[in-house]
Amino acid sequence: MRGPVLRARGLVKHHGRGQSLVRAVDEVDLEVHAGQTLAVMGPSGCGKSTLLHLLGGLERPTAGEVWVAGRRIDTLSERALARLRRRSVGFVFQAFHLVEELSAAENVELPVLLAGRSPREARRRASLLLDRVGLADRARHLPSRLSGGQRQRVAIARALANEPLVVLADEPTGNLDTAATLDVLRIFEDLRAAGQTLVIVTHDERVAATADRLVSMRDGMFVDDTRLTAAHPRGLGGLGGMLGLGG
Amino acid sequence: MGSVVLVVRLALADVRRHRAQAAMLLLTVTVATATMAMGLSLHGVSDALYERTRAATAGPDVVVLSGESGPDVTAALASLAGHPGVVAHHGPYRIVYADLATRDALSSPVVVHGFAETPGPVNRPLVTSGRWVRPGGAVLERGFAVALGVGVGDRVTIAGRSYPVVGIAVTAATSIYPWGAQIGPYGGPSDYTGLAWMTRSDARELAAARRLPVTTAVDLRLRDPAAAESFRTTVGDDHRVRAFGSTFRSWTFTARQDMVILRNAQPILVIGSWLLGFLAVTGVVTLAAGRVAEQTRRAGLLKAVGAGPGLIAAVLLTEYLAAALAGDALGLMIARLAMPAVAAPTASRIGDAEPTAAAVAAATVLAVAVAVLSTLGPTLRAMRTATVTALAAPAYQPRRRPRLTALSALLPTPLLLGLRLTARRPGRAVLQACSTATTVVAIIVLLTVHAQRERGYGLDGSTALPNLRGLHDRRLMLAITVLLIALAVVNTLVFTWTTAMEARANMAVARTLGATPGQITAGLSAAQLLPSLPGAAVGVPLGVLVYLFFRVGDTVPPRPSWMLGAVLATLLGTAALTALPARLAARRSVARTLSAETA
């Protein structure tokens, strides 16, 4: 598609008033083009997660504009936002947020069913995606019987269920050990190679290393925006080697 | 002492933190205990009111009536005064059967007792307003006067003759209005009849002028009032009264007759109190279940610092017991205030009506039972859980239900969400179904009560004077039904809100996946409606069965359209009630909900 998949202009999100005013996001401008992987890094409390929520329509900005696929979303109703999320946006959360009483396959089927597609289509799609993330043999397992890394992979598969324009991942490896982190990073690398647009909020440099572009945030503002090219290789100082990533 | 202080402090802190739950328990127990106290007290109160009236009016132990009149009958009845078991008597006196009409064209059968202007030692009606009989005037029994809307100074027409009402009085010689006639004309069956008094000469003149039926009666006081029931036997078969087909009415029979008007009231109130108690338990159980993790953690903390099982149980139960006992006290106070209206639907008796000691005890047991039953499960679970596990008590983990999950996938989104929410807490679904069934049972019984045809107390069964028993039953049933509906409303709101709160993380995730707030709202509503459907369906036949179990005589069923209307109204009402809390829950910020879950 022409034009950026995601665009934010003068984005502001404040909490509280007067003495207790918190500027979670402060005049942020952003464009993410199709196929790009954007990593947003910063210390805890800098506004990374809030930014992600604003981009995905989970929160409303105090000021500014958000555009997804050329459509302004910050003025949409909740109903319209929900419909937008069905087709255009996939979320991956730090805490996975899987439905505990549904199996891995049923969790992945859920967004497909919510989009109004048939149970057969949902099952087919879930099977395909679980295979893609390497969990075909765990399809009938409940989340309680999966490791942290496996649960996050199910969450990624769920985020991809309706072939979204962009996947927004909020600290996807925050609760994972090293081995699980590597599994997830491999998936992200595969997605990047397949042309999926990704925005990943993280404080983990290993995760940031998988991105095309790295934005640093502090106190709600962008303080740095770096394209990770040959001059700024993605595998920062041996991390790429550790991941087994080429380029 | 320290333990008591600890228990009280924790209980007070819990009540402050969970005000809505405490208020709900207080309200539901108040309603249930008030109803039970009134229901169980009815018999005792009716007897007490009769006793007070009997004491105040020197009520006779036995009234002997003959369907015939004349000197021989009078002599035969008068001879009973000489029986060794009789210590005092009044009469014989004339009872004249006539019709009475008021200025407002209300008419009723009436029996007119011919009394002396100075009452004797037995059967001295107590004048509550105006004065006793004088020539040319009539005194009306108080229950009869109230039903007619007649007071001292008004005029009534008896057998075509106009009389001023000179007084209103009560007596224990007859049963309450409308059973003023102890036998019918010429000793036949009696109808709903009011009671009036005139002077002996006025009564004689009335009977003669209009050729009205007359019976003769004598009032007796016995040496042993307890032997009143068997007095007829002691009189002997060869006594002269036998020749005139006499009827013997003991004071115990009259007291029992007083309960006829309350025959349906007692089961209505007692069963109503059980149903109210049941709804109380279902609502509080749901709230208590939502606090299981918190209670388990508290038990773990107490164990960790050395508390024994007794103290832990006391801490967990005290909050509920305190609210229940407060509700019990409030309910008994309400019962005390409402008792006169409930136990004495006519004005024929005097005295105060208050709940009996046994009823107070039973109501208190009910209150404690509601509190204990509501919290027993979570309390036992908390006490049985190992300390370390209790301290890390996780949130409720629902069971996987693959068939329901697969079935729900075939449904539109709101039903998909609703069915899956229902499946998370099947116990709660059963409670919702039972709550709906209970409400529908009450509505069906109310409709059935209203469908019954009954004779009015007016002339020829005219409903211009309403049937007070039927009216009383309908009013009580309506009150019980309104209370049940009110509790069911509270329960439905509680069920919906509790479901929404427990599932808020999952609903937030569903919204991130594309479910609209409208679909979430509809899903939360569907989660309550789905179990309500079988509940409503079961409630209809159950309601009919409950009515049939207690009904004496033929029953006219309510119209099927009424019953269908009741079911539909209940379901629509449930849907409407769930909409508000569901909508509020569905509008919560997704980001904040998910952040709170992660924290």
Coordinates of N, CA and C in Angstrom, one line a residue, chain A residues 53 58-59 78-80 82-83 85-86 89 91 93-95 97-103 106-107 109-111 113-114 116-119 140 142 158-159 162 175, chain B residues 397-402 405-406 408-410 413 416-417 420 424 505-506 508-517 519 587 589-595 597-598:
Chain A
H53 N -0.7 1.7 22.9 CA -2.2 1.7 23.1 C -2.8 2.7 22.2
L58 N -6.5 1.5 21.6 CA -7.0 1.0 22.9 C -7.1 2.2 23.9
E59 N -6.6 3.3 23.6 CA -6.8 4.5 24.4 C -7.0 5.7 23.5
E78 N -16.1 3.6 19.6 CA -15.5 2.3 20.1 C -15.9 1.1 19.2
R79 N -17.1 1.2 18.7 CA -17.5 0.1 17.8 C -16.7 0.1 16.5
A80 N -16.4 1.2 16.0 CA -15.6 1.3 14.7 C -14.2 0.9 15.0
A82 N -13.2 -1.2 17.3 CA -13.2 -2.7 17.4 C -13.2 -3.3 16.0
R83 N -14.0 -2.8 15.1 CA -14.0 -3.4 13.8 C -12.6 -3.2 13.1
R85 N -9.8 -3.1 14.6 CA -8.8 -4.0 15.2 C -8.9 -5.4 14.6
R86 N -10.2 -5.8 14.3 CA -10.4 -7.1 13.7 C -9.5 -7.4 12.5
V89 N -5.2 -4.6 13.0 CA -4.2 -4.5 14.1 C -4.2 -5.8 14.9
F91 N -2.4 -7.5 18.4 CA -1.7 -7.2 19.6 C -1.0 -8.4 20.2
F93 N 0.9 -9.1 24.0 CA 1.1 -8.4 25.3 C 2.2 -9.1 26.1
Q94 N 2.8 -8.4 27.0 CA 3.8 -9.0 27.8 C 3.3 -10.1 28.7
A95 N 2.0 -10.0 29.2 CA 1.4 -11.0 30.0 C 0.6 -12.0 29.2
H97 N -2.0 -12.7 28.0 CA -3.5 -12.5 28.0 C -4.2 -13.6 27.2
L98 N -3.8 -14.8 27.4 CA -4.6 -15.9 26.7 C -5.8 -16.2 27.6
V99 N -6.9 -16.8 27.0 CA -8.0 -17.2 27.8 C -7.7 -18.6 28.4
E100 N -7.6 -18.7 29.7 CA -7.1 -19.8 30.3 C -7.9 -21.1 30.1
E101 N -9.2 -21.0 29.9 CA -10.0 -22.2 29.7 C -10.1 -22.6 28.3
L102 N -9.4 -21.9 27.4 CA -9.4 -22.4 26.0 C -8.1 -22.9 25.6
S103 N -8.1 -23.9 24.7 CA -6.8 -24.5 24.3 C -6.1 -23.5 23.4
E106 N -8.0 -23.0 20.2 CA -9.2 -22.2 20.5 C -8.9 -20.7 20.7
N107 N -7.8 -20.4 21.4 CA -7.3 -19.1 21.5 C -7.0 -18.4 20.2
E109 N -8.3 -19.3 17.3 CA -9.5 -19.3 16.5 C -10.4 -18.0 16.9
L110 N -10.2 -17.6 18.1 CA -11.2 -16.6 18.7 C -11.3 -15.3 17.8
P111 N -10.2 -14.7 17.4 CA -10.3 -13.5 16.6 C -10.9 -13.8 15.2
L113 N -13.3 -16.0 14.7 CA -14.7 -16.1 14.9 C -15.3 -14.7 15.2
L114 N -14.6 -13.9 15.9 CA -15.1 -12.5 16.2 C -15.2 -11.7 14.9
G116 N -16.3 -12.9 12.3 CA -17.5 -13.4 11.6 C -17.3 -14.5 10.6
R117 N -16.1 -15.1 10.7 CA -15.8 -16.2 9.7 C -16.2 -17.5 10.3
S118 N -16.3 -18.5 9.5 CA -16.9 -19.8 9.9 C -16.0 -20.5 10.9
P119 N -16.5 -21.4 11.7 CA -15.7 -22.2 12.6 C -14.6 -23.1 11.8
R140 N -3.9 -28.6 21.3 CA -5.0 -28.9 22.2 C -4.6 -28.6 23.7
L142 N -3.9 -26.6 27.1 CA -4.4 -25.4 27.8 C -3.2 -24.5 28.1
R158 N -2.2 -15.8 17.5 CA -3.5 -15.1 17.7 C -3.5 -13.8 17.0
A159 N -2.4 -13.0 17.3 CA -2.3 -11.7 16.7 C -2.4 -11.7 15.2
N162 N -6.1 -12.7 11.8 CA -6.9 -12.1 10.7 C -6.0 -11.3 9.7
N175 N 8.4 -11.3 30.1 CA 8.2 -12.3 31.1 C 8.9 -13.6 30.7
Chain B
Q397 N -9.9 -20.5 38.5 CA -9.5 -21.1 37.2 C -10.7 -21.9 36.7
P398 N -11.4 -21.4 35.7 CA -12.5 -22.2 35.2 C -12.0 -23.5 34.5
R399 N -12.9 -24.4 34.5 CA -12.6 -25.7 33.8 C -12.8 -25.6 32.3
R400 N -12.0 -26.4 31.5 CA -12.2 -26.4 30.1 C -13.4 -27.1 29.7
R401 N -14.2 -26.6 28.8 CA -15.4 -27.3 28.4 C -15.4 -27.4 26.8
P402 N -14.8 -28.3 26.3 CA -14.6 -28.3 24.8 C -15.8 -28.4 24.0
T405 N -17.5 -25.0 24.1 CA -16.6 -24.1 23.3 C -16.9 -24.3 21.8
A406 N -16.9 -25.6 21.4 CA -17.2 -25.9 20.0 C -18.6 -25.4 19.5
S408 N -20.3 -23.0 20.9 CA -20.4 -21.6 20.9 C -19.8 -21.0 19.6
A409 N -18.9 -21.7 19.0 CA -18.2 -21.2 17.8 C -19.2 -21.1 16.6
L410 N -20.3 -21.8 16.7 CA -21.3 -21.8 15.7 C -22.3 -20.6 15.8
T413 N -21.5 -13.7 17.6 CA -20.6 -13.3 18.7 C -21.2 -13.1 20.1
L416 N -21.8 -16.4 21.5 CA -20.5 -17.1 21.7 C -19.9 -16.6 23.0
L417 N -19.9 -15.3 23.2 CA -19.3 -14.8 24.4 C -20.2 -15.2 25.6
R420 N -19.8 -18.9 26.6 CA -18.5 -19.1 27.2 C -18.5 -18.5 28.6
R424 N -18.0 -20.6 32.3 CA -17.0 -20.4 33.3 C -17.4 -20.7 34.7
A505 N -10.8 -9.3 32.3 CA -9.5 -9.4 31.5 C -9.9 -10.0 30.2
N506 N -10.7 -11.1 30.2 CA -11.0 -11.8 29.0 C -11.8 -10.9 28.1
A508 N -11.6 -7.7 28.0 CA -10.7 -6.7 27.4 C -9.9 -7.3 26.3
V509 N -9.5 -8.5 26.4 CA -8.7 -9.2 25.3 C -9.7 -9.4 24.1
A510 N -10.9 -9.7 24.4 CA -11.9 -9.9 23.3 C -12.0 -8.5 22.5
R511 N -12.0 -7.4 23.3 CA -12.1 -6.1 22.6 C -10.8 -5.8 21.8
T512 N -9.7 -6.3 22.3 CA -8.5 -6.0 21.5 C -8.5 -6.9 20.2
L513 N -9.2 -8.0 20.3 CA -9.3 -8.9 19.1 C -10.5 -8.4 18.2
G514 N -11.2 -7.4 18.5 CA -12.2 -6.9 17.6 C -13.7 -7.0 18.1
A515 N -13.9 -7.4 19.3 CA -15.3 -7.4 19.8 C -15.7 -6.0 20.1
T516 N -16.9 -5.6 19.7 CA -17.3 -4.2 20.0 C -17.9 -4.2 21.4
P517 N -17.9 -3.0 22.0 CA -18.6 -2.9 23.3 C -20.0 -3.4 23.3
Q519 N -21.2 -5.9 21.5 CA -21.1 -7.3 21.6 C -20.8 -7.8 22.9
R587 N -17.6 -0.8 28.9 CA -17.1 0.5 28.5 C -15.8 0.8 29.2
S589 N -12.0 1.0 30.3 CA -10.8 1.1 29.4 C -10.1 -0.2 29.3
V590 N -9.8 -0.6 28.0 CA -9.1 -1.9 27.8 C -7.7 -1.8 28.3
A591 N -7.1 -0.7 28.0 CA -5.7 -0.6 28.4 C -5.5 -0.6 29.9
R592 N -6.4 0.1 30.6 CA -6.3 0.1 32.1 C -6.6 -1.3 32.6
T593 N -7.6 -2.0 32.0 CA -7.9 -3.3 32.5 C -6.8 -4.3 32.4
L594 N -6.2 -4.2 31.2 CA -5.0 -5.2 30.9 C -3.8 -4.8 31.8
S595 N -3.6 -3.5 32.0 CA -2.5 -3.1 32.9 C -2.7 -3.6 34.3
E597 N -4.4 -6.1 35.2 CA -4.2 -7.6 35.3 C -2.7 -7.9 35.4
T598 N -1.9 -7.1 34.7 CA -0.5 -7.4 34.6 C 0.2 -7.0 35.9

